[in-house]
Each structure stands twice: as structure tokens, then as C-alpha cells.
Tab-separated table of C-alpha atoms in Angstrom:
chain	number	residue	atom	x	y	z
A	26	MET	CA	0.000	0.000	0.000
A	27	THR	CA	1.197	3.514	-0.840
A	28	GLU	CA	-0.280	6.838	0.189
A	29	LYS	CA	-0.928	7.684	-3.447
A	30	LEU	CA	-2.911	4.463	-3.903
A	31	LEU	CA	-4.854	5.100	-0.698
A	32	GLN	CA	-5.790	8.581	-1.951
A	33	TYR	CA	-6.799	7.061	-5.279
A	34	LEU	CA	-9.105	4.542	-3.580
A	35	TRP	CA	-10.641	7.281	-1.450
A	36	ASN	CA	-11.150	9.609	-4.402
A	37	HIS	CA	-12.839	6.916	-6.502
A	38	LYS	CA	-14.623	5.338	-3.516
A	39	ILE	CA	-13.250	1.858	-4.234
A	40	PHE	CA	-14.171	-0.030	-1.052
A	41	LYS	CA	-15.762	-3.404	-0.308
A	42	HIS	CA	-18.380	-1.707	1.860
A	43	PHE	CA	-19.068	1.679	3.430
A	44	ASP	CA	-19.965	0.619	6.935
A	45	PHE	CA	-17.347	2.970	8.310
A	46	ARG	CA	-16.698	3.201	12.052
A	47	ASP	CA	-14.093	5.101	14.053
A	48	MET	CA	-11.669	3.392	16.418
A	49	GLY	CA	-14.285	3.583	19.190
A	50	GLY	CA	-16.832	1.711	17.074
A	51	ASN	CA	-18.963	4.789	16.346
A	52	PRO	CA	-20.574	4.946	12.862
A	53	ILE	CA	-19.143	7.469	10.374
A	54	GLU	CA	-21.191	8.489	7.357
A	55	ILE	CA	-19.186	10.091	4.538
A	56	ILE	CA	-21.567	12.602	2.972
A	57	ASP	CA	-18.899	14.138	0.702
A	58	PHE	CA	-15.468	12.528	0.250
A	59	GLY	CA	-13.999	15.950	-0.613
A	60	LYS	CA	-11.903	17.256	-3.481
A	61	TRP	CA	-8.567	15.582	-4.074
A	62	ASN	CA	-5.829	18.105	-3.324
A	63	THR	CA	-2.583	17.462	-5.227
A	64	ASP	CA	-0.863	20.524	-3.740
A	65	SER	CA	0.410	21.033	-0.201
A	66	GLY	CA	-2.045	20.719	2.665
A	67	PRO	CA	-4.708	18.132	3.542
A	68	ASP	CA	-5.359	15.405	0.965
A	69	PHE	CA	-9.089	16.069	0.529
A	70	LEU	CA	-10.695	19.467	0.886
A	71	GLU	CA	-14.259	20.621	1.567
A	72	ALA	CA	-15.500	17.245	2.747
A	73	LYS	CA	-18.563	16.451	4.881
A	74	ILE	CA	-19.066	13.648	7.387
A	75	LYS	CA	-21.732	12.751	9.943
A	76	VAL	CA	-20.637	11.481	13.352
A	77	GLY	CA	-22.979	10.985	16.309
A	78	GLY	CA	-25.788	12.760	14.483
A	79	VAL	CA	-23.622	15.856	13.883
A	80	ILE	CA	-22.561	16.961	10.391
A	81	LEU	CA	-18.993	18.244	10.183
A	82	ALA	CA	-17.499	20.156	7.237
A	83	GLY	CA	-13.779	20.503	6.634
A	84	HIS	CA	-10.767	18.575	5.370
A	85	ILE	CA	-9.682	14.921	5.463
A	86	GLU	CA	-6.114	13.687	5.789
A	87	LEU	CA	-5.052	10.188	4.700
A	88	HIS	CA	-2.013	8.236	5.912
A	89	ILE	CA	-0.701	4.687	5.686
A	90	LYS	CA	-0.334	4.592	9.480
A	91	SER	CA	-1.804	6.816	12.189
A	92	SER	CA	1.702	7.622	13.435
A	93	ASP	CA	2.444	9.334	10.103
A	94	TRP	CA	0.524	12.324	11.473
A	95	ILE	CA	3.395	12.867	13.882
A	96	PHE	CA	6.193	11.949	11.453
A	97	HIS	CA	4.840	14.441	8.905
A	98	ASN	CA	4.742	17.220	11.536
A	99	HIS	CA	1.099	18.118	10.906
A	100	SER	CA	0.523	19.207	14.497
A	101	GLN	CA	2.300	22.535	14.021
A	102	ASP	CA	1.043	23.187	10.505
A	103	PRO	CA	-1.873	25.695	10.348
A	104	ASN	CA	-3.083	24.048	7.106
A	105	TYR	CA	-4.236	21.065	9.177
A	106	GLN	CA	-6.303	22.942	11.760
A	107	ASN	CA	-9.608	22.249	10.025
A	108	ILE	CA	-9.299	18.459	9.822
A	109	ILE	CA	-12.567	16.583	10.464
A	110	LEU	CA	-11.332	13.027	9.809
A	111	HIS	CA	-8.038	11.129	9.892
A	112	ALA	CA	-8.391	8.142	7.516
A	113	VAL	CA	-5.566	5.583	7.682
A	114	TYR	CA	-4.817	2.214	6.148
A	115	GLU	CA	-3.629	0.859	9.513
A	116	HIS	CA	-4.171	2.312	12.958
A	117	ASP	CA	-0.925	1.794	14.879
A	118	MET	CA	-1.255	4.394	17.642
A	119	ASP	CA	-3.622	6.957	19.123
A	120	ILE	CA	-2.879	10.613	18.344
A	121	ASP	CA	-3.581	12.611	21.501
A	122	GLU	CA	-3.964	15.887	19.624
A	123	LEU	CA	-6.731	14.449	17.420
A	124	ASN	CA	-8.444	12.687	20.327
A	125	ASN	CA	-8.480	15.918	22.368
A	126	LYS	CA	-10.210	17.686	19.455
A	127	ASN	CA	-12.692	14.781	18.998
A	128	ILE	CA	-11.408	14.211	15.468
A	129	PRO	CA	-12.217	10.573	14.601
A	130	THR	CA	-9.725	8.127	13.093
A	131	LEU	CA	-11.007	5.710	10.453
A	132	GLU	CA	-9.056	2.526	9.683
A	133	LEU	CA	-9.564	1.459	6.049
A	134	LYS	CA	-7.607	-1.803	5.996
A	135	HIS	CA	-10.655	-4.050	6.209
A	136	HIS	CA	-12.613	-2.015	3.666
A	137	ILE	CA	-10.123	-2.604	0.826
A	138	ASP	CA	-10.119	-5.654	-1.424
A	139	GLU	CA	-6.779	-7.480	-1.054
A	140	GLY	CA	-7.140	-8.745	-4.637
A	141	MET	CA	-7.120	-5.167	-5.868
A	142	LEU	CA	-3.892	-4.483	-3.956
A	143	TRP	CA	-2.313	-7.567	-5.511
A	144	LYS	CA	-3.427	-6.409	-8.951
A	145	TYR	CA	-1.883	-2.970	-8.430
A	146	GLU	CA	1.366	-4.500	-7.169
A	147	LYS	CA	1.478	-6.663	-10.282
A	148	LEU	CA	1.012	-3.615	-12.508
A	149	LEU	CA	3.887	-1.758	-10.863
A	150	ASN	CA	6.295	-4.701	-11.028
A	151	GLY	CA	5.458	-5.883	-14.557
A	152	ASN	CA	8.115	-5.590	-17.274
A	153	GLN	CA	5.959	-6.111	-20.353
A	154	PHE	CA	5.265	-3.579	-23.123
A	155	ILE	CA	2.627	-2.030	-20.856
A	156	ALA	CA	2.045	-2.898	-17.208
A	157	CYS	CA	-1.438	-4.336	-17.818
A	158	GLU	CA	-0.574	-6.295	-20.978
A	159	SER	CA	-1.310	-9.733	-19.478
A	160	SER	CA	-4.780	-8.688	-18.292
A	161	PHE	CA	-5.607	-6.176	-21.029
A	162	ASN	CA	-8.722	-6.551	-23.138
A	163	PRO	CA	-9.954	-4.050	-25.760
A	164	LYS	CA	-13.215	-3.850	-23.803
A	165	HIS	CA	-11.271	-1.985	-21.101
A	166	ILE	CA	-10.874	1.011	-23.429
A	167	PRO	CA	-13.542	3.504	-22.302
A	168	VAL	CA	-15.875	5.403	-24.621
A	169	GLY	CA	-14.244	8.589	-25.932
A	170	PHE	CA	-10.764	7.364	-24.960
A	171	HIS	CA	-9.106	8.345	-28.248
A	172	GLU	CA	-10.854	11.696	-28.577
A	173	GLN	CA	-9.846	12.637	-25.025
A	174	ASN	CA	-6.205	11.695	-25.635
A	175	ILE	CA	-6.055	13.696	-28.865
A	176	LEU	CA	-7.529	16.755	-27.148
A	177	LYS	CA	-5.056	16.412	-24.253
A	178	LYS	CA	-2.223	16.275	-26.761
A	179	LEU	CA	-3.549	19.250	-28.727
A	180	ASN	CA	-3.976	21.327	-25.576
A	181	GLU	CA	-0.405	20.548	-24.477
A	182	LYS	CA	0.883	21.500	-27.930
A	183	ALA	CA	-1.227	24.671	-27.884
A	184	GLU	CA	0.215	25.751	-24.533
A	185	ASP	CA	3.731	25.282	-25.900
A	186	LEU	CA	2.941	27.174	-29.121
A	187	GLU	CA	1.263	30.012	-27.197
A	188	LYS	CA	4.484	30.502	-25.205
A	189	LYS	CA	6.396	30.770	-28.479
A	190	LEU	CA	3.793	33.217	-29.809
A	191	LYS	CA	4.516	35.570	-26.928
A	192	LYS	CA	8.218	35.334	-27.723
A	193	PHE	CA	7.651	36.125	-31.426
A	194	ASN	CA	5.070	38.908	-31.114
A	195	ASN	CA	2.015	36.720	-31.844
A	196	ASN	CA	3.278	36.092	-35.372
A	197	PHE	CA	1.537	32.859	-36.365
A	198	GLU	CA	3.291	32.785	-39.754
A	199	ALA	CA	6.689	32.810	-38.053
A	200	ILE	CA	5.589	30.064	-35.651
A	201	LEU	CA	4.464	27.932	-38.616
A	202	PHE	CA	7.897	28.373	-40.217
A	203	HIS	CA	9.679	27.405	-36.991
A	204	SER	CA	7.392	24.407	-36.455
A	205	LEU	CA	7.758	23.169	-40.024
A	206	ALA	CA	11.538	23.462	-39.743
A	207	TYR	CA	11.359	21.327	-36.593
A	208	SER	CA	9.353	18.654	-38.449
A	209	PHE	CA	11.633	18.690	-41.486
A	210	GLY	CA	14.574	18.041	-39.152
A	211	LEU	CA	13.029	14.793	-37.939
A	212	LYS	CA	14.348	13.339	-34.687
A	213	ILE	CA	18.074	13.962	-35.213
A	214	ASN	CA	17.933	17.553	-36.467
A	215	ALA	CA	14.555	18.780	-35.195
A	216	GLU	CA	15.906	21.170	-32.560
A	217	ILE	CA	18.804	22.237	-34.773
A	218	PHE	CA	16.444	23.086	-37.655
A	219	ARG	CA	14.218	25.009	-35.257
A	220	GLN	CA	17.230	27.008	-34.063
A	221	ILE	CA	18.141	27.788	-37.674
A	222	ALA	CA	14.585	28.961	-38.400
A	223	GLU	CA	14.333	31.025	-35.213
A	224	SER	CA	17.692	32.678	-35.904
A	225	ILE	CA	16.200	34.291	-39.029
A	226	ASP	CA	13.766	37.174	-38.642
A	227	PHE	CA	10.724	35.866	-40.511
A	228	SER	CA	10.424	39.170	-42.371
A	229	ILE	CA	13.643	38.171	-44.186
A	230	VAL	CA	12.060	34.895	-45.308
A	231	LEU	CA	9.094	36.856	-46.670
A	232	LYS	CA	11.411	39.176	-48.597
A	233	VAL	CA	13.571	36.502	-50.245
A	234	ARG	CA	11.248	33.528	-50.748
A	235	GLN	CA	10.352	34.527	-54.301
A	236	ASN	CA	13.984	33.757	-55.136
A	237	LYS	CA	14.493	30.084	-54.291
A	238	THR	CA	18.272	30.288	-54.744
A	239	GLN	CA	18.467	33.057	-52.147
A	240	LEU	CA	16.204	31.244	-49.695
A	241	GLU	CA	18.302	28.078	-49.988
A	242	ALA	CA	21.471	30.142	-49.633
A	243	LEU	CA	20.078	31.700	-46.458
A	244	LEU	CA	19.403	28.315	-44.852
A	245	PHE	CA	22.593	26.672	-46.101
A	246	GLY	CA	24.690	29.627	-44.980
A	247	ILE	CA	23.339	29.631	-41.419
A	248	ALA	CA	23.966	25.869	-41.358
A	249	GLY	CA	27.652	26.637	-42.026
A	250	TRP	CA	27.869	24.714	-45.297
A	251	LEU	CA	29.040	27.488	-47.645
A	252	GLU	CA	32.414	28.345	-46.147
A	253	ASP	CA	34.424	26.281	-48.653
A	254	PRO	CA	32.432	25.956	-51.933
A	255	LYS	CA	33.290	22.845	-53.959
A	256	ASP	CA	31.503	23.545	-57.240
A	257	GLU	CA	29.890	26.331	-59.234
A	258	LEU	CA	26.380	26.244	-57.745
A	259	VAL	CA	27.729	26.213	-54.192
A	260	LYS	CA	29.772	29.312	-55.121
A	261	ILE	CA	26.533	30.977	-56.254
A	262	TRP	CA	24.818	30.060	-52.971
A	263	LYS	CA	27.805	31.486	-51.065
A	264	ARG	CA	27.709	34.714	-53.047
A	265	GLU	CA	23.968	35.087	-52.403
A	266	PHE	CA	24.418	34.347	-48.713
A	267	ASP	CA	27.223	36.893	-48.362
A	268	PHE	CA	24.937	39.458	-49.978
A	269	LEU	CA	21.998	38.597	-47.670
A	270	LYS	CA	24.260	38.517	-44.633
A	271	ALA	CA	25.460	42.056	-45.322
A	272	LYS	CA	22.036	43.396	-46.321
A	273	PHE	CA	20.124	42.022	-43.331
A	274	LYS	CA	23.018	42.086	-40.817
A	275	ILE	CA	22.792	38.341	-40.179
A	276	SER	CA	24.780	37.021	-37.232
A	277	ASP	CA	28.063	35.157	-37.707
A	278	VAL	CA	26.771	32.318	-35.500
A	279	ARG	CA	26.464	29.055	-37.453
A	280	ILE	CA	24.200	26.174	-36.430
A	281	HIS	CA	25.503	22.858	-37.782
A	282	PRO	CA	22.990	20.042	-38.542
A	283	LYS	CA	23.979	16.398	-38.039
A	284	PHE	CA	24.406	13.674	-40.672
A	285	LEU	CA	25.304	10.778	-38.348
A	286	ARG	CA	22.880	7.809	-38.310
A	287	LEU	CA	20.706	9.310	-41.053
A	288	ARG	CA	19.717	7.616	-44.286
A	289	PRO	CA	20.707	9.756	-47.319
A	290	PRO	CA	17.064	10.697	-48.196
A	291	ASN	CA	16.843	12.305	-44.738
A	292	PHE	CA	20.120	14.216	-44.978
A	293	PRO	CA	19.671	17.787	-43.687
A	294	THR	CA	20.924	19.175	-47.025
A	295	LEU	CA	17.875	17.738	-48.811
A	296	ARG	CA	15.423	18.613	-46.053
A	297	LEU	CA	16.445	22.285	-45.901
A	298	SER	CA	16.242	22.507	-49.701
A	299	GLN	CA	12.720	21.017	-49.581
A	300	LEU	CA	11.723	23.457	-46.847
A	301	ALA	CA	12.954	26.324	-49.009
A	302	ASP	CA	10.952	24.979	-51.974
A	303	LEU	CA	7.800	24.802	-49.826
A	304	TYR	CA	8.045	28.499	-48.966
A	305	HIS	CA	9.056	29.405	-52.506
A	306	GLN	CA	6.020	27.668	-54.031
A	307	HIS	CA	3.425	28.867	-51.507
A	308	GLN	CA	3.597	32.609	-50.943
A	309	ASN	CA	0.591	32.465	-48.592
A	310	LEU	CA	1.249	29.100	-46.952
A	311	PHE	CA	-0.149	30.013	-43.541
A	312	SER	CA	-3.515	31.042	-44.978
A	313	LYS	CA	-3.747	27.830	-47.012
A	314	VAL	CA	-2.961	25.712	-43.947
A	315	ILE	CA	-5.489	27.443	-41.697
A	316	HIS	CA	-8.325	27.366	-44.234
A	317	ALA	CA	-7.798	23.780	-45.453
A	318	LYS	CA	-10.951	21.736	-44.843
A	319	SER	CA	-9.666	18.248	-45.632
A	320	ALA	CA	-6.562	16.111	-45.370
A	321	GLU	CA	-6.281	16.006	-49.158
A	322	GLU	CA	-6.179	19.815	-49.285
A	323	LEU	CA	-3.207	19.687	-46.954
A	324	PHE	CA	-1.522	16.917	-48.944
A	325	SER	CA	-1.874	18.990	-52.110
A	326	LEU	CA	0.321	21.724	-50.578
A	327	PHE	CA	3.246	19.276	-50.483
A	328	LYS	CA	2.563	17.366	-53.690
A	329	GLU	CA	5.076	19.220	-55.901
A	330	ILE	CA	7.646	19.996	-53.231
A	331	LYS	CA	11.168	18.732	-53.918
A	332	ALA	CA	14.797	19.654	-53.366
A	333	SER	CA	16.410	21.793	-56.072
A	334	GLU	CA	17.895	20.090	-59.157
A	335	TYR	CA	21.400	20.124	-57.696
A	336	TRP	CA	20.234	17.467	-55.251
A	337	ASP	CA	18.970	15.147	-58.011
A	338	ASN	CA	22.474	13.666	-58.077
A	339	HIS	CA	23.858	14.922	-54.753
A	340	PHE	CA	23.288	14.173	-51.087
A	341	SER	CA	26.196	16.285	-49.837
A	342	PHE	CA	27.918	19.386	-51.223
A	343	GLY	CA	30.424	18.671	-53.999
A	344	LYS	CA	29.917	14.861	-54.012
A	345	ILE	CA	28.099	13.478	-57.058
A	346	SER	CA	25.927	10.461	-56.280
A	347	THR	CA	25.295	7.444	-58.512
A	348	VAL	CA	21.588	7.790	-57.614
A	349	HIS	CA	19.981	10.318	-59.960
A	350	GLN	CA	16.391	11.212	-59.176
A	351	PRO	CA	14.321	14.135	-57.872
A	352	LYS	CA	14.248	14.288	-54.073
A	353	VAL	CA	10.512	14.630	-53.425
A	354	LEU	CA	8.590	14.326	-50.165
A	355	SER	CA	7.114	10.894	-49.449
A	356	ARG	CA	3.489	10.668	-48.414
A	357	ASP	CA	4.520	9.166	-45.055
A	358	PHE	CA	6.754	12.182	-44.402
A	359	VAL	CA	3.936	14.598	-45.265
A	360	GLU	CA	1.585	12.706	-42.948
A	361	LEU	CA	4.022	13.265	-40.073
A	362	ILE	CA	4.178	16.985	-40.870
A	363	ILE	CA	0.376	17.233	-40.918
A	364	LEU	CA	-0.016	15.330	-37.638
A	365	ASN	CA	2.846	16.900	-35.691
A	366	THR	CA	2.842	20.455	-37.027
A	367	ILE	CA	-0.167	21.537	-39.045
A	368	LEU	CA	-3.068	20.128	-37.009
A	369	PRO	CA	-1.669	21.383	-33.656
A	370	LEU	CA	-1.127	24.820	-35.203
A	371	LYS	CA	-4.670	24.919	-36.639
A	372	TYR	CA	-6.010	24.001	-33.188
A	373	THR	CA	-3.865	26.667	-31.488
A	374	TYR	CA	-4.890	29.355	-33.977
A	375	HIS	CA	-8.614	28.753	-33.458
A	376	ARG	CA	-8.202	28.386	-29.685
A	377	TYR	CA	-6.314	31.702	-29.650
A	378	HIS	CA	-9.251	33.343	-31.451
A	379	HIS	CA	-11.842	31.533	-29.276
A	380	GLU	CA	-13.216	29.617	-32.265
A	381	GLU	CA	-14.507	26.047	-31.974
A	382	ILE	CA	-12.739	23.576	-34.267
A	383	THR	CA	-12.632	20.359	-32.209
A	384	GLU	CA	-14.968	18.240	-34.365
A	385	GLU	CA	-13.341	19.423	-37.583
A	386	LEU	CA	-9.873	18.521	-36.316
A	387	LEU	CA	-10.970	15.111	-35.032
A	388	ALA	CA	-12.290	14.463	-38.544
A	389	PHE	CA	-8.781	15.162	-39.907
A	390	TYR	CA	-7.349	12.522	-37.568
A	391	LYS	CA	-10.030	10.009	-38.539
A	392	ASN	CA	-9.251	10.516	-42.235
A	393	LEU	CA	-5.489	10.108	-41.931
A	394	PRO	CA	-3.989	6.590	-41.864
A	395	ALA	CA	-2.448	5.132	-38.728
A	396	GLU	CA	1.293	5.545	-38.284
A	397	LYS	CA	3.589	2.552	-38.453
A	398	ASN	CA	6.147	2.229	-35.671
A	399	ALA	CA	7.219	-0.107	-32.879
A	400	VAL	CA	4.765	1.320	-30.337
A	401	ILE	CA	1.792	0.869	-32.668
A	402	ASP	CA	2.947	-2.644	-33.581
A	403	SER	CA	2.989	-3.566	-29.881
A	404	TRP	CA	-0.520	-2.201	-29.310
A	405	SER	CA	-1.759	-4.067	-32.390
A	406	LYS	CA	-0.458	-7.374	-31.000
A	407	MET	CA	-2.967	-7.026	-28.158
A	408	ASN	CA	-5.895	-7.588	-30.500
A	409	ILE	CA	-6.541	-3.873	-31.007
A	410	LYS	CA	-7.674	-2.507	-34.351
A	411	ILE	CA	-5.831	0.703	-35.177
A	412	LEU	CA	-7.410	2.046	-38.337
A	413	SER	CA	-6.616	5.752	-38.401
A	414	SER	CA	-4.302	8.342	-36.905
A	415	LEU	CA	-7.007	9.067	-34.324
A	416	GLU	CA	-6.247	5.698	-32.744
A	417	SER	CA	-2.495	5.633	-33.448
A	418	GLN	CA	-1.864	9.155	-32.135
A	419	SER	CA	-4.012	8.379	-29.108
A	420	PHE	CA	-2.151	5.168	-28.267
A	421	ILE	CA	1.267	6.818	-28.753
A	422	TYR	CA	0.244	9.688	-26.460
A	423	HIS	CA	-1.176	7.293	-23.871
A	424	PHE	CA	1.907	5.078	-23.952
A	425	ASN	CA	4.292	8.018	-23.410
A	426	HIS	CA	2.232	9.778	-20.723
A	427	PHE	CA	0.871	6.824	-18.755
A	428	CYS	CA	2.367	3.435	-19.650
A	429	VAL	CA	6.058	4.399	-19.704
A	430	GLN	CA	5.660	6.117	-16.325
A	431	LYS	CA	3.412	3.331	-14.960
A	432	ASN	CA	0.915	6.011	-14.075
A	433	CYS	CA	-1.817	3.380	-13.759
A	434	LEU	CA	-3.730	5.244	-11.054
A	435	ASN	CA	-4.466	8.137	-13.429
A	436	CYS	CA	-5.086	5.914	-16.459
A	437	SER	CA	-8.688	5.378	-17.524
A	438	ILE	CA	-7.844	1.813	-18.610
A	439	GLY	CA	-6.038	1.151	-15.328
A	440	PHE	CA	-9.044	2.499	-13.429
A	441	THR	CA	-11.330	-0.013	-15.178
A	442	LEU	CA	-8.916	-2.882	-14.482
A	443	LEU	CA	-8.488	-2.045	-10.807
A	444	LYS	CA	-12.223	-1.747	-10.218
A	445	GLU	CA	-12.908	-5.126	-11.808
A	446	SER	CA	-13.605	-7.834	-9.266
């Protein structure tokens, strides 16, 4: 038994029976179990109990043992002056202070199902993909589970984006550029690409994006790739960058992307060129993203995007490759951009303007295919049908926020399992 589990049982009223009596055998009726307090102070606030025909209103403190009241130094803490009940798993000693104030102590040990404790212990000590894998059944997934997870994820993303908005003067177009750069960087270069994007005043991007060579030169130059040009086109990019650097007073700081452990199609050279092409082709990209009403509308924005011709037979500067083909964006890559960048930004934009878009966004998720990765494969092995990104995004979010941390007490699936007899 842990104090957190005891609070959980109290909050959700998971007891074998409610024939509660204090240590003197007097009946205790819990009229209101109180509000679970996760901050400092008593565990449950604004509770109501009835003892000896008298209704008491105040706070309830829970402990594993009665003696914890003393060990936690509650006696001298003014936050605990309005306690009306001391609920403990095991009563190991009388607390004179509480007895003198006629505050009853309730022992809960015999009100808790031992099987439930064993089940919780098993969850914590399991080493499977998820703690409840051996007892999991798709029927344990509650109604609205996926929609709730997606909205939690979107709200977390929105809070992060709103912080960035404050930093960049509420410029949604700039935030889109930074977020897209992050996505184009994938896992290895995501933060590095974001730093490159944020190091450029977005007004400069707006001024040069009609000239793709200049926009590429801007990105390549900040990445530190133009210092020693190997061929004619790289010399042109360097010349353009030197011009832009002087014109816009660009910092000498260079931010170097990584190539290690990347497949050539994901090399940062190609990805930055593709990002430049995206902004070159769509002069009003932000407006198109915000007003798109379907997944296919979003896909169409990326359909013709590719790295410049130089990269048809290059992966790195000055090194000709035997592979000669246009470096276009795969549909899987575009799906990741839509899921991780565009939909969260659409949600944030409408939330910022107090406009309802929840149902429309959930429809986007339902119409996008499920991702393919190790986490989704493991969920699928448990007889779960994952048909769209609504389910896959939900399960990925749930795995990272609950399963990895074994946060079973706050998991809606874990709640169903623990309550099962």
C-alpha cells in the first residue's frame, strides 16, 4: 500500500463496503469525500461527514499509518487545523492531539479488497510492453478514450505554441515556419532546424522567398555549409548568402545540422532545400494551412515539393551520387508533418481566437492513416484494431504519458482494471 494508492481509492470510492466506524466503534457516514488536493495541505478538501448525528465540514487527511501524522509534523502546521477526519490504512497508535479535538480516526484496511492491492502491485512490477498487458482486453478502453487523448495532446501543444507566440510577437506565420523546420529536421535535427529557423527574422524569409536560390542560400549559410564551396552552384549560394548577410546584418553564428545515423534521403541538405521549396512555391502558406478543410487539401500543398535540381544527383555538397532522381517528399513524411505540425497549429490558432474547431480537427485525424512504428505494432499485437491516426496518435500519447511512467492510477484503462472484481 502507498499513500498515493490510498488517496486514489478514497477519491474513486473503491471499497468493499461503506460501513465505516471510528476506532471507538462509532458509525461514520461520509456525505462528501472531498476534493482531491494534489498541492500542499490536507489530501481532501471541503469534505462532509456525519458522526454521532452531527454533520462536520472541513478537510480529510489520509495516511498509511496513524503515526504518520506525527512523522509528517502536521501538528504545528496551520493548514491542518480544520481536519474533520483522519483516515488511515492501519491504525498503529492513538494521536492525543486528534483525540483531544474529537477528530475521529477511520481505519480502512478491512474495507479494501486485497485482490485489488495484488493487482496494483502486479502492474507496478510488470516488465511487459505495458504494465497491464497480461490482463488487457480491448473492452477496457472507455468510450471517448481516443478523442480525449487527442484533445489532451492538442492542448499541451497549444500551450507550448502560445508561449512561443509571446516570444515572437504573436506572429503565427513565423511560428508555422519554426514548427515546419522542426518537423523537417526529424528526430536527429529537429531542434537544430528550429534554431536555424528562429535565428532568421521571418520578415527576411518573406522578402527573399520569391527567389528560391536566395532562400536556400540563407538556410545553407546559417547551417555553415558554404564556407568552402566545392563547385559552381555552391559558389553561387555562397555569393547570395554573403549578400543577404550584409544586407540584413545576419549574425556570424552558425548552427551545424547532423548527418550521423541518417539515411541519405533524410540528410539535412535535402530537407532544408525542400523546406525552401515549400516556402518558394506557396507565398501564402499560412492562410492555405489554416483554411484547409480536408486532409487532401493539406496533402496537395506538399505534392510538388522537392529539393532543387542540384540534389537530383547529390546528397552532400560537392559529391556526385550514382543515384539520380528528384528528391521529393514521401506521403509518409507529409503525414508526419500534418499530424505533428499543421493540425496542432490549426487548433492553437482557433483556440487563440476563441473559435470552436474540435470536431473538424478530429475528422482530420479520422481521415489520416495510422502511423507505423514499434509502439503501434505492440498495441496491435494485443488484439486492437488501429485504423486511423485518431487511434495511433491516441495510443502513442497514452503510452508516453501513462504506460512508460506506470501512471496506472491516473489511467482510464487502469481504473477499469483495478475496479474489476
